[in-house]
mmCIF file of C-alpha atoms in Angstrom:
data_model
loop_
_atom_site.group_PDB
_atom_site.id
_atom_site.type_symbol
_atom_site.label_atom_id
_atom_site.label_comp_id
_atom_site.label_asym_id
_atom_site.label_seq_id
_atom_site.Cartn_x
_atom_site.Cartn_y
_atom_site.Cartn_z
ATOM 1 C CA THR A 17 83.840 110.959 82.035
ATOM 2 C CA GLU A 18 86.796 112.061 84.144
ATOM 3 C CA LYS A 19 89.264 110.207 81.888
ATOM 4 C CA ASP A 20 87.982 112.080 78.812
ATOM 5 C CA PHE A 21 88.155 115.449 80.564
ATOM 6 C CA GLU A 22 91.109 117.492 79.296
ATOM 7 C CA CYS A 23 92.106 118.796 82.759
ATOM 8 C CA SER A 24 91.359 115.616 84.720
ATOM 9 C CA ASP A 25 94.201 116.350 87.190
ATOM 10 C CA GLY A 26 92.073 119.266 88.382
ATOM 11 C CA LEU A 27 89.233 116.930 89.359
ATOM 12 C CA GLY A 28 88.822 114.465 92.211
ATOM 13 C CA VAL A 29 88.460 114.403 95.967
ATOM 14 C CA PHE A 30 90.010 117.372 97.789
ATOM 15 C CA SER A 31 90.547 117.495 101.549
ATOM 16 C CA MET A 32 91.305 120.522 103.695
ATOM 17 C CA SER A 33 95.056 121.098 103.830
ATOM 18 C CA LEU A 34 96.492 121.293 107.353
ATOM 19 C CA ASP A 35 99.873 122.599 108.505
ATOM 20 C CA ASP A 36 102.273 120.931 110.973
ATOM 21 C CA LEU A 37 100.143 122.138 113.907
ATOM 22 C CA PHE A 38 96.970 120.728 112.293
ATOM 23 C CA GLN A 39 95.676 124.224 111.538
ATOM 24 C CA PRO A 40 94.026 124.938 108.169
ATOM 25 C CA VAL A 41 96.381 126.311 105.522
ATOM 26 C CA ILE A 42 95.089 129.749 104.487
ATOM 27 C CA VAL A 43 95.900 131.490 101.186
ATOM 28 C CA TYR A 44 94.407 134.889 100.344
ATOM 29 C CA GLY A 45 91.940 134.636 103.216
ATOM 30 C CA ALA A 46 90.502 131.210 102.411
ATOM 31 C CA CYS A 47 91.239 127.575 103.261
ATOM 32 C CA VAL A 48 93.298 125.454 100.891
ATOM 33 C CA PHE A 49 92.216 121.979 99.811
ATOM 34 C CA GLN A 50 94.438 119.285 98.321
ATOM 35 C CA ASN A 51 93.923 116.204 96.181
ATOM 36 C CA LYS A 52 96.459 113.722 97.580
ATOM 37 C CA GLU A 53 96.350 111.505 94.457
ATOM 38 C CA THR A 54 97.061 114.165 91.824
ATOM 39 C CA LYS A 55 98.996 116.594 94.089
ATOM 40 C CA THR A 56 96.610 119.333 92.958
ATOM 41 C CA TYR A 57 95.398 122.196 95.148
ATOM 42 C CA LEU A 58 92.050 123.984 95.294
ATOM 43 C CA TYR A 59 92.571 127.548 96.558
ATOM 44 C CA ARG A 60 91.438 131.138 96.202
ATOM 45 C CA SER A 61 93.733 133.327 94.111
ATOM 46 C CA LYS A 62 94.682 136.904 94.936
ATOM 47 C CA TYR A 63 92.060 137.976 92.385
ATOM 48 C CA GLY A 64 89.261 136.074 94.160
ATOM 49 C CA ASN A 65 88.960 133.171 91.715
ATOM 50 C CA TRP A 66 88.858 129.628 93.069
ATOM 51 C CA VAL A 67 91.547 127.667 91.225
ATOM 52 C CA SER A 68 92.360 123.992 90.860
ATOM 53 C CA GLY A 69 96.033 123.815 90.006
ATOM 54 C CA LYS A 70 99.521 122.497 90.671
ATOM 55 C CA SER A 71 101.135 125.766 91.901
ATOM 56 C CA LEU A 72 99.547 126.909 95.158
ATOM 57 C CA GLY A 73 98.331 130.506 95.026
ATOM 58 C CA LYS A 74 98.975 131.040 91.309
ATOM 59 C CA ILE A 75 96.270 132.071 88.822
ATOM 60 C CA LYS A 76 98.255 131.259 85.659
ATOM 61 C CA LYS A 77 101.164 128.912 86.421
ATOM 62 C CA GLY A 78 99.841 125.383 86.863
ATOM 63 C CA ALA A 79 96.159 126.417 86.871
ATOM 64 C CA LEU A 80 93.803 123.859 85.302
ATOM 65 C CA ILE A 81 90.317 124.988 86.324
ATOM 66 C CA ARG A 82 89.157 128.325 87.737
ATOM 67 C CA SER A 83 85.944 129.916 88.886
ATOM 68 C CA HIS A 84 84.449 132.475 86.546
ATOM 69 C CA GLU A 85 82.143 134.848 88.367
ATOM 70 C CA ASP A 86 81.175 138.493 88.283
ATOM 71 C CA GLU A 87 83.758 140.762 89.922
ATOM 72 C CA ALA A 88 81.350 141.740 92.700
ATOM 73 C CA ASP A 89 80.783 138.098 93.704
ATOM 74 C CA LYS A 90 84.384 136.824 93.730
ATOM 75 C CA PHE A 91 85.506 137.673 97.265
ATOM 76 C CA THR A 92 82.112 136.838 98.761
ATOM 77 C CA ARG A 93 82.815 133.167 97.980
ATOM 78 C CA CYS A 94 84.660 132.032 101.117
ATOM 79 C CA CYS A 95 84.071 128.406 100.121
ATOM 80 C CA PRO A 96 84.403 126.886 96.641
ATOM 81 C CA CYS A 97 81.062 125.137 97.166
ATOM 82 C CA MET A 98 79.317 128.468 96.515
ATOM 83 C CA VAL A 99 80.809 128.897 93.032
ATOM 84 C CA GLU A 100 78.427 128.271 90.135
ATOM 85 C CA ARG A 101 80.526 128.956 87.021
ATOM 86 C CA PHE A 102 83.898 127.487 86.060
ATOM 87 C CA GLN A 103 86.343 127.739 83.182
ATOM 88 C CA VAL A 104 88.775 125.043 82.019
ATOM 89 C CA LEU A 105 92.177 125.654 80.431
ATOM 90 C CA SER A 106 91.987 124.240 76.923
ATOM 91 C CA LYS A 107 94.851 124.660 74.456
ATOM 92 C CA GLY A 108 96.157 127.679 76.352
ATOM 93 C CA LYS A 109 92.779 129.471 76.570
ATOM 94 C CA TRP A 110 90.104 129.580 79.253
ATOM 95 C CA LYS A 111 86.691 128.296 78.173
ATOM 96 C CA GLU A 112 83.409 128.049 80.063
ATOM 97 C CA ASP A 113 82.518 124.504 81.172
ATOM 98 C CA ASP A 114 79.087 123.765 82.664
ATOM 99 C CA SER A 115 80.081 120.190 83.544
ATOM 100 C CA VAL A 116 82.376 121.291 86.394
ATOM 101 C CA THR A 117 80.606 121.252 89.752
ATOM 102 C CA ILE A 118 81.641 121.035 93.387
ATOM 103 C CA GLN A 119 80.107 118.503 95.727
ATOM 104 C CA ILE A 120 80.715 118.588 99.472
ATOM 105 C CA ARG A 121 81.068 115.369 101.423
ATOM 106 C CA ARG A 122 81.112 115.832 105.137
ATOM 107 C CA ASN A 123 82.956 113.253 107.196
ATOM 108 C CA LYS A 124 81.262 111.805 110.232
ATOM 109 C CA LEU A 125 83.128 112.457 113.451
ATOM 110 C CA SER A 126 82.927 109.748 116.093
ATOM 111 C CA ILE A 127 84.146 110.182 119.625
ATOM 112 C CA VAL A 128 84.703 106.981 121.527
ATOM 113 C CA ILE A 129 84.758 107.234 125.316
#
């Protein structure tokens, strides 16, 4: 369960992060997502990994969960939904975790005239 998961702050519902002009926040060529409850970000690092962490853009500082893919595949993942393998920070070391998955929920947009 989420409560038993060591890096539970890295889990939850993430929404696209928008700037003051309601434009998507972009870091290293990809959109940033944020979990409003835990104040955690989901972003692509400068090395191409998708990271769930507290320090936006960082691969080490504040990172809780990161994608773990072959070097050739990293920058082809413009959306975290395409990532298949993740690692979790456990006692200061990264370990593979098959239980981490990404699910996309698309909001319905209604226009009332």
